[in-house]
PDB file of C-alpha atoms in Angstrom:
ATOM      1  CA  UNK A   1      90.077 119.869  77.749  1.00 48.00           C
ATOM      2  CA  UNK A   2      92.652 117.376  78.817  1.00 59.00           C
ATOM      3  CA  UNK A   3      95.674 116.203  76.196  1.00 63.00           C
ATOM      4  CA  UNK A   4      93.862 113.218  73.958  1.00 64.00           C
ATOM      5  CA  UNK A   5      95.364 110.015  74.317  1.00 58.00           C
ATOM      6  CA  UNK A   6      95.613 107.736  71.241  1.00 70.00           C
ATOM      7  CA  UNK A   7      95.576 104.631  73.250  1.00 80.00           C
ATOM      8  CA  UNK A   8      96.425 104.343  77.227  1.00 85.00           C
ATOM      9  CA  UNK A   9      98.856 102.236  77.965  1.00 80.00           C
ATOM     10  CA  UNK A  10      98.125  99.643  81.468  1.00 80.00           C
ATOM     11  CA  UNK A  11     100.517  99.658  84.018  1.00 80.00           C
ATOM     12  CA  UNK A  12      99.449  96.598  85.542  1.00 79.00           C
ATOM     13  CA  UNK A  13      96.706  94.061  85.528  1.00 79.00           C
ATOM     14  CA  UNK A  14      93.872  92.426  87.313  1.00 84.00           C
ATOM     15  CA  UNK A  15      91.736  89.351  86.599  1.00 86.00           C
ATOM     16  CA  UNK A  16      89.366  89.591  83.917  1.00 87.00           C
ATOM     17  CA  UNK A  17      86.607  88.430  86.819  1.00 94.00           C
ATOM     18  CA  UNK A  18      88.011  91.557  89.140  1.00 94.00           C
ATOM     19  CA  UNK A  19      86.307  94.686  89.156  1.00 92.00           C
ATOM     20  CA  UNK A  20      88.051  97.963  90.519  1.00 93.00           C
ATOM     21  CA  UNK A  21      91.148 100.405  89.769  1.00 91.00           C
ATOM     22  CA  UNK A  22      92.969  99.491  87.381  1.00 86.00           C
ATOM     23  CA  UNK A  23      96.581 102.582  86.662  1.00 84.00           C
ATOM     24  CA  UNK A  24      97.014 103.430  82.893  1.00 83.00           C
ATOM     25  CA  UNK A  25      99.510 105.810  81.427  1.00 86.00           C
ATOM     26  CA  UNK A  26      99.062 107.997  78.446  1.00 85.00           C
ATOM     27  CA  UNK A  27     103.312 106.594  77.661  1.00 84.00           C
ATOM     28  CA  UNK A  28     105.717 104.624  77.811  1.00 85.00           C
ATOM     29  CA  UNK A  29     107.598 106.522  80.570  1.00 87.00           C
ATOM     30  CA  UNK A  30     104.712 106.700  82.932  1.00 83.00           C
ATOM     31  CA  UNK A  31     104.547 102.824  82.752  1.00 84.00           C
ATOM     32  CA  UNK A  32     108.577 102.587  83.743  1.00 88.00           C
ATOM     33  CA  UNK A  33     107.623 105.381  86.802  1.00 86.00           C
ATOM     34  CA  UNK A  34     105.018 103.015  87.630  1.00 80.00           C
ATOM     35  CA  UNK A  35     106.655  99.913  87.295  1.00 84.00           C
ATOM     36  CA  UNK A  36     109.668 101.112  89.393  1.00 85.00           C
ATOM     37  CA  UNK A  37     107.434 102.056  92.386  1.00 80.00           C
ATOM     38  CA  UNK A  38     106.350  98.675  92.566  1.00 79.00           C
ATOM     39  CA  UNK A  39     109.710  97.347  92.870  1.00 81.00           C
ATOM     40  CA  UNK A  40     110.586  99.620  95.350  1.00 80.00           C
ATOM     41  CA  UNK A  41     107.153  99.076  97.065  1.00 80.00           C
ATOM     42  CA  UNK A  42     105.539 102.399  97.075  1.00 84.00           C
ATOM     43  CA  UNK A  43     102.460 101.295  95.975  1.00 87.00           C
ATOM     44  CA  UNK A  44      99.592 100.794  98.395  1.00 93.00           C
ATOM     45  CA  UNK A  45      96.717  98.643  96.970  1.00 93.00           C
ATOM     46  CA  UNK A  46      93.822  98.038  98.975  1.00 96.00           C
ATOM     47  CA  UNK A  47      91.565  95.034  97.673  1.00 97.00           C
ATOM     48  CA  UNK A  48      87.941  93.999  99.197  1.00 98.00           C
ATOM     49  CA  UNK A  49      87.174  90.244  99.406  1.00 98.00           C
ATOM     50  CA  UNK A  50      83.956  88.418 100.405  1.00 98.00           C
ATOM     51  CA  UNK A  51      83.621  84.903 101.607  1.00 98.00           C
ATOM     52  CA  UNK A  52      81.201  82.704 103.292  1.00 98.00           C
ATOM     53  CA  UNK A  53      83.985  82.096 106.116  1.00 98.00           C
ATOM     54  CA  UNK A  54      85.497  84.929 108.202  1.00 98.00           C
ATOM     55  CA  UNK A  55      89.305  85.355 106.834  1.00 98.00           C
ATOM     56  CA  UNK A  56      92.105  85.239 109.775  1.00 98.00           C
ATOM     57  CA  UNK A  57      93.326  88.683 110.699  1.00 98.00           C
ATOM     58  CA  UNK A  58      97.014  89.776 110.515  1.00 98.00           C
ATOM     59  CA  UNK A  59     100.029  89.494 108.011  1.00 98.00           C
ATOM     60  CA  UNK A  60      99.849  86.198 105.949  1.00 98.00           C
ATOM     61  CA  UNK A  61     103.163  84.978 103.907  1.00 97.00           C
ATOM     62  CA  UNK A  62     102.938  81.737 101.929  1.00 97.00           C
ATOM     63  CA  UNK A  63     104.502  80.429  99.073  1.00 94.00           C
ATOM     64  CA  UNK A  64     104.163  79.574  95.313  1.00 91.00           C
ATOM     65  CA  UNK A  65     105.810  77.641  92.574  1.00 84.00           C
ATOM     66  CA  UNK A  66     107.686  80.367  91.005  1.00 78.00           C
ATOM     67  CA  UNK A  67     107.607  79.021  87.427  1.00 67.00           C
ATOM     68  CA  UNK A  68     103.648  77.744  87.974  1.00 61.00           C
ATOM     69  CA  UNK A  69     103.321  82.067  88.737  1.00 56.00           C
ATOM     70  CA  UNK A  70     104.043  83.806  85.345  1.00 56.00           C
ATOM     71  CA  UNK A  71     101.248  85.108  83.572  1.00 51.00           C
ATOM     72  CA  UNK A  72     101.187  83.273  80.167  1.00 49.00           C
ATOM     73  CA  UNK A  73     102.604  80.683  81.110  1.00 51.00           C
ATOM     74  CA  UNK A  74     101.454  77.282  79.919  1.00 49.00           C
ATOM     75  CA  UNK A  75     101.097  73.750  81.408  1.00 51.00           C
ATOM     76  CA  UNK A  76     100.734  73.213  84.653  1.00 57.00           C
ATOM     77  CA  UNK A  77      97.202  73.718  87.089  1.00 67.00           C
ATOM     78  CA  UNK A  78      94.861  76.967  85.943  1.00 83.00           C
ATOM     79  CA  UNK A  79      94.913  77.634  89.879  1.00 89.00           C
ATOM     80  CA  UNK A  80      97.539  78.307  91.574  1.00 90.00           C
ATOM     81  CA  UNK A  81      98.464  76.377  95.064  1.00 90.00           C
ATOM     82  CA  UNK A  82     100.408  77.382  97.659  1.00 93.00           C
ATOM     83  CA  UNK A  83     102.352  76.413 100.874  1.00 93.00           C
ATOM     84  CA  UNK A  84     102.219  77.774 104.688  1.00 95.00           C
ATOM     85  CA  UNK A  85     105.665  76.091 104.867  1.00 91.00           C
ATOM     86  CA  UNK A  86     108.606  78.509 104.162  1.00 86.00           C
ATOM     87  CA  UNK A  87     111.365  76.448 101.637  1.00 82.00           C
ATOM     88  CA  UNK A  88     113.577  74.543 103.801  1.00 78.00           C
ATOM     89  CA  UNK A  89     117.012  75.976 102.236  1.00 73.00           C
ATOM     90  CA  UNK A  90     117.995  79.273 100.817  1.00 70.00           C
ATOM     91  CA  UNK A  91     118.732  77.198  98.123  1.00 71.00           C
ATOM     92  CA  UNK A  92     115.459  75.387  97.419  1.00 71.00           C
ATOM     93  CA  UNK A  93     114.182  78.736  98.035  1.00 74.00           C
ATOM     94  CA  UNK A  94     115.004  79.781  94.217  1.00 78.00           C
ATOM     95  CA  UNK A  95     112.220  77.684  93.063  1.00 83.00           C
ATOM     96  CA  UNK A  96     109.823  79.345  94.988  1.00 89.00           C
ATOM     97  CA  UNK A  97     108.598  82.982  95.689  1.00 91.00           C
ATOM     98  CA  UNK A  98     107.004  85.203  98.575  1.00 93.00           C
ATOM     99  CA  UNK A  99     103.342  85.820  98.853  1.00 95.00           C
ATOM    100  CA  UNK A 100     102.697  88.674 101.631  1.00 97.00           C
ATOM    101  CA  UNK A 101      99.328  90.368 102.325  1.00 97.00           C
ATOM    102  CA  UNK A 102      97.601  91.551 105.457  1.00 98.00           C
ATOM    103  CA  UNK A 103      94.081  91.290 106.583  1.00 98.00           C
ATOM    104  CA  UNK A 104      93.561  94.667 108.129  1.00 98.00           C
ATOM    105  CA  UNK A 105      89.734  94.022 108.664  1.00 98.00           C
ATOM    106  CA  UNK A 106      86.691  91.613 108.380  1.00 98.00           C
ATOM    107  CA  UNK A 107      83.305  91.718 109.003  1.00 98.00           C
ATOM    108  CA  UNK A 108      79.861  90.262 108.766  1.00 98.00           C
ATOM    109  CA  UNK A 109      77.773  91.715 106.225  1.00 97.00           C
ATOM    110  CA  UNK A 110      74.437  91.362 104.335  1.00 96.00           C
ATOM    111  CA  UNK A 111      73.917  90.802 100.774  1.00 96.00           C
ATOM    112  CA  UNK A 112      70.814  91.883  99.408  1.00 94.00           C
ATOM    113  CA  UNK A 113      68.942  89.441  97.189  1.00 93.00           C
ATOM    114  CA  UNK A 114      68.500  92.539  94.357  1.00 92.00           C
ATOM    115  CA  UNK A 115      72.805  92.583  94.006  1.00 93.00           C
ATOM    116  CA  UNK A 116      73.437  94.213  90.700  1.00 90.00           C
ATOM    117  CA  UNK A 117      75.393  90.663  89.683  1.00 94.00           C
ATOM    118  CA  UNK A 118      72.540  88.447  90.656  1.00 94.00           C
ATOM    119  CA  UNK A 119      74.541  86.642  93.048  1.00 96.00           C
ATOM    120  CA  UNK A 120      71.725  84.282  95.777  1.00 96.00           C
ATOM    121  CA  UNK A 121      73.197  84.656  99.196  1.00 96.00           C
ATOM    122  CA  UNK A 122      70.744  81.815  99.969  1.00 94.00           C
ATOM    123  CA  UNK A 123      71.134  83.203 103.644  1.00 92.00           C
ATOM    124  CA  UNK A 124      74.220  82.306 104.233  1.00 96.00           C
ATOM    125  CA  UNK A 125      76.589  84.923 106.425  1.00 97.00           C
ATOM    126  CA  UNK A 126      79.087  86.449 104.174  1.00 98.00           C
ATOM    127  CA  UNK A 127      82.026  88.441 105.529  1.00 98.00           C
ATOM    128  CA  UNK A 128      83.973  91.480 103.999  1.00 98.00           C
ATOM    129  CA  UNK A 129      87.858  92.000 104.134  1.00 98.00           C
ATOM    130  CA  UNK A 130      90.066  94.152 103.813  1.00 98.00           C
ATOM    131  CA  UNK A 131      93.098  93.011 102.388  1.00 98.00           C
ATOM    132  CA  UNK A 132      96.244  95.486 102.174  1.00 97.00           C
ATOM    133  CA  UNK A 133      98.451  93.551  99.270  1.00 94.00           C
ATOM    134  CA  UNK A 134     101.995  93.735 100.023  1.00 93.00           C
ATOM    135  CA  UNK A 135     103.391  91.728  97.185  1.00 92.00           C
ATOM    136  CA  UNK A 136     101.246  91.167  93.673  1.00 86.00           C
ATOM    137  CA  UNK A 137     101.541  87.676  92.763  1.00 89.00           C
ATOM    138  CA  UNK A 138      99.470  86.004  89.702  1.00 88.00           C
ATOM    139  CA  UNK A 139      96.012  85.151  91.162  1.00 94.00           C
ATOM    140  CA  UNK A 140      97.286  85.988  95.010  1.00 95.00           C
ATOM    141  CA  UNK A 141      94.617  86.874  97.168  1.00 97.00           C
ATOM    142  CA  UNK A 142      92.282  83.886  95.429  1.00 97.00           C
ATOM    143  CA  UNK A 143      95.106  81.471  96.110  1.00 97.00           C
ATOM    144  CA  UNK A 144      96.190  82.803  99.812  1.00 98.00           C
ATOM    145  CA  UNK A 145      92.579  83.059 100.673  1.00 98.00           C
ATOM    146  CA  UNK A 146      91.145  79.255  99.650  1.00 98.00           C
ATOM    147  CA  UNK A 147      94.291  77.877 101.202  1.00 97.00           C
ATOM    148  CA  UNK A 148      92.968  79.253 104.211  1.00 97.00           C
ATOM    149  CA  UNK A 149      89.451  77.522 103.743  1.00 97.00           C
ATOM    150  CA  UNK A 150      87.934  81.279 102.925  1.00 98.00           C
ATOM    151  CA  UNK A 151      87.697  81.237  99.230  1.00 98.00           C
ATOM    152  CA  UNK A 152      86.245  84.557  97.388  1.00 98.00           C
ATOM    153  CA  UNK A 153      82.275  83.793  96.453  1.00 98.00           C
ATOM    154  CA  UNK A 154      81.615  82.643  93.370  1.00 98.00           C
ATOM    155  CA  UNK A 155      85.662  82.008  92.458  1.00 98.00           C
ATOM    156  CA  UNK A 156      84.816  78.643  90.856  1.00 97.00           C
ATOM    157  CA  UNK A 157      88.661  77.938  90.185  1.00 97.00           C
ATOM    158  CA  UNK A 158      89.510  78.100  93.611  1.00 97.00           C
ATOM    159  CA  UNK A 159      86.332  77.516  95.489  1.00 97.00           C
ATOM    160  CA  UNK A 160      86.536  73.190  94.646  1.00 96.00           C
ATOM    161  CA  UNK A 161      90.441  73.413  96.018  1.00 94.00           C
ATOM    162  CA  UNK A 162      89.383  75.092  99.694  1.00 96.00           C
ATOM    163  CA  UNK A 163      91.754  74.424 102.719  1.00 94.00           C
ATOM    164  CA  UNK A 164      94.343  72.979 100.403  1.00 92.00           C
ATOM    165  CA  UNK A 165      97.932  73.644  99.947  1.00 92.00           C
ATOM    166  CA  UNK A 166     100.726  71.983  98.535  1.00 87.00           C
ATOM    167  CA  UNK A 167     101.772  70.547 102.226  1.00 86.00           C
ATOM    168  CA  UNK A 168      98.895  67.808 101.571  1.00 78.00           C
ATOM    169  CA  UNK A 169     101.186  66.424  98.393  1.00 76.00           C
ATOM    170  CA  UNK A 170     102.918  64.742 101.331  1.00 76.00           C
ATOM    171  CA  UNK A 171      99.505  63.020 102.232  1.00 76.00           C
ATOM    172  CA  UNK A 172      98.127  60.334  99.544  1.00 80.00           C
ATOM    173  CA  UNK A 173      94.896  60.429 100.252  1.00 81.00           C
ATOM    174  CA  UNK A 174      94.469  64.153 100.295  1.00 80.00           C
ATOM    175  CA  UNK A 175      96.607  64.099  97.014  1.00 81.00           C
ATOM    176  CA  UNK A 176      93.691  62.026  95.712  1.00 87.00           C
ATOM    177  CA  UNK A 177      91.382  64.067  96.779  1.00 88.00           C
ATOM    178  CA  UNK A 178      93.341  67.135  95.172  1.00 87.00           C
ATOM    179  CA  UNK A 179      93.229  65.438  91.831  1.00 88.00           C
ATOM    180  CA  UNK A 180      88.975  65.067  92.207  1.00 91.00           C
ATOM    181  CA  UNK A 181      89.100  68.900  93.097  1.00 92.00           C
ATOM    182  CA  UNK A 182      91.263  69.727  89.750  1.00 91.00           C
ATOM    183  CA  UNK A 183      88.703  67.913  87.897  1.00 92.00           C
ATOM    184  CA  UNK A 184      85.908  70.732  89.360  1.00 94.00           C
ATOM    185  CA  UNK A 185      88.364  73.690  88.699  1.00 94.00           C
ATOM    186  CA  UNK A 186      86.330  76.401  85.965  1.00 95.00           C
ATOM    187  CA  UNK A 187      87.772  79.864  84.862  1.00 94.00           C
ATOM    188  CA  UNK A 188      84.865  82.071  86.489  1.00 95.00           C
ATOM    189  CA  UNK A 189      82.886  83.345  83.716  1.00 94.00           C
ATOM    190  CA  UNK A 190      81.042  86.005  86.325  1.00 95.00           C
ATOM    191  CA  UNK A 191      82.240  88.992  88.895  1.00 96.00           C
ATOM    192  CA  UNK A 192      83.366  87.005  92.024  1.00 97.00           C
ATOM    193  CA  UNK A 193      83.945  88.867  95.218  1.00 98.00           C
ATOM    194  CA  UNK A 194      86.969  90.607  95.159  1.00 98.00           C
ATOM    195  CA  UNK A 195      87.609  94.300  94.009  1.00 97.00           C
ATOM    196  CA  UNK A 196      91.006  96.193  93.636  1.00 96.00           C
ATOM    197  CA  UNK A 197      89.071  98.986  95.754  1.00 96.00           C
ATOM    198  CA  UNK A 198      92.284 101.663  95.999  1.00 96.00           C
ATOM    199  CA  UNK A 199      95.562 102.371  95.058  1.00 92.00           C
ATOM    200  CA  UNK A 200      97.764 104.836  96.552  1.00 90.00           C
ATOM    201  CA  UNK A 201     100.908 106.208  94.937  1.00 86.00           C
ATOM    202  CA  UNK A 202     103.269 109.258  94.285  1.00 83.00           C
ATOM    203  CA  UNK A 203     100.524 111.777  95.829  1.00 86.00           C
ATOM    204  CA  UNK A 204      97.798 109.988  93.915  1.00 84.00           C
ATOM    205  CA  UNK A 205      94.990 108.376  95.639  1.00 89.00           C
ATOM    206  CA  UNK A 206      92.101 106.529  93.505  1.00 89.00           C
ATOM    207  CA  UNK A 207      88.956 104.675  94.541  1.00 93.00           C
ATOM    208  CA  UNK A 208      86.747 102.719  92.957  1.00 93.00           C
ATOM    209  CA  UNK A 209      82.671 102.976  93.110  1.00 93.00           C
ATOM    210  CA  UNK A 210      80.702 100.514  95.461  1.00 95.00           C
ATOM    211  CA  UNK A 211      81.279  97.111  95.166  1.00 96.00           C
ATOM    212  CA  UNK A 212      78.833  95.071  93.273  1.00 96.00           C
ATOM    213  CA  UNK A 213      78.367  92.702  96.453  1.00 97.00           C
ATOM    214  CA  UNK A 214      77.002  96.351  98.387  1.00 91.00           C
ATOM    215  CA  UNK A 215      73.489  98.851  97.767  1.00 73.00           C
ATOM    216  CA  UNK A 216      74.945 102.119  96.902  1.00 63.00           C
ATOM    217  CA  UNK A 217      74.432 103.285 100.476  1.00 53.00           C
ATOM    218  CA  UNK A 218      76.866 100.410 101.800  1.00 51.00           C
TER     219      UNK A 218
END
């Protein structure tokens, strides 16, 4: 039998409507190990999205608010936008931080009517990514992928603010428009289509089961 663990510690987090891997550590050191890896970037983590709209391929890097991206913090939009437009000075670039990830894949697939989640493809073409995240930003793949017009099924806080980023500020009527879409923001209170499907670190490899969006043979 292995050593019993009181209470696991979590080295970091995903959203409450994210299924997947999720690192704990049985101590307080293991979480610092962890933690440093990050900084240095020797963590892989491989997430799989599904949208309605196939997701560009390639290396994405946009931009958020950087005091809109703490977790906790209050005030401000639930979602988080963000801009295609690096900051214009290193300067204004303080106020702002780096979102990176790379679509490495996406393709058409099925979902079957019996889903385990109850989710009604109504026949619509869905498409499944694969999304290698290079940094880990509060809500980032939701954000990066609605800005893009591809937001995650069922993510009903990012799903009413599709193809908008915080360029169209500079436009009044789309900032009109953004304030009706703020109005249809909800906190999604089911599984939406995104999983944290592997993580790779320090010799470790871990997978997660078959997505909920998949039959157990996909």
């Amino acid at each position: 039998a292995g050593e019993e663990v009181a209470r696991p510690l979590i080295c970091h987090r995903v959203d409450s409507c994210v299924g997947g891997c999720v690192v704990l550590s049985k101590d307080g050191n293991g979480q610092r190990v962890f933690s440093d890896l990050q900084r240095q970037r020797k963590i892989k983590k491989l997430y799989l999205a599904v949208t309605t709209e196939p997701v560009p391929l390639g290396m994405h890097v946009h931009w958020m608010w950087a005091s809109l991206n703490a977790r906790g913090q209050m005030g401000g939009t639930p979602c988080q936008f963000v801009s295609h437009t690096p900051p214009a000075s290193r300067k204004k670039a303080k106020a702002w931080i780096r979102c990176v990830l790379e679509v490495v894949r996406c393709d058409p697939i099925t979902i079957s009517q019996d889903n385990e989640q109850g989710y009604d493809p109504r026949g619509t073409q869905h498409y499944e990514s694969t999304i290698r995240l290079v940094t880990g930003r509060k809500h980032q793949v939701r954000a990066m992928l609605a800005s893009l017009g591809c937001p995650l099924i069922r993510d009903t806080l990012y799903e009413p603010i599709s193809g908008m980023t915080l360029e169209s500020l500079e436009d009044e009527e789309m900032e009109s428009r953004m304030d009706e879409a703020l109005d249809k923001v909800r906190v999604p209170t089911q599984a939406i289509g995104l999983q944290a499907h592997a993580i790779l670190f320090a010799g470790v490899r871990a997978k997660a089961r078959v997505p909920w969006w998949r039959d157990e043979t996909g």
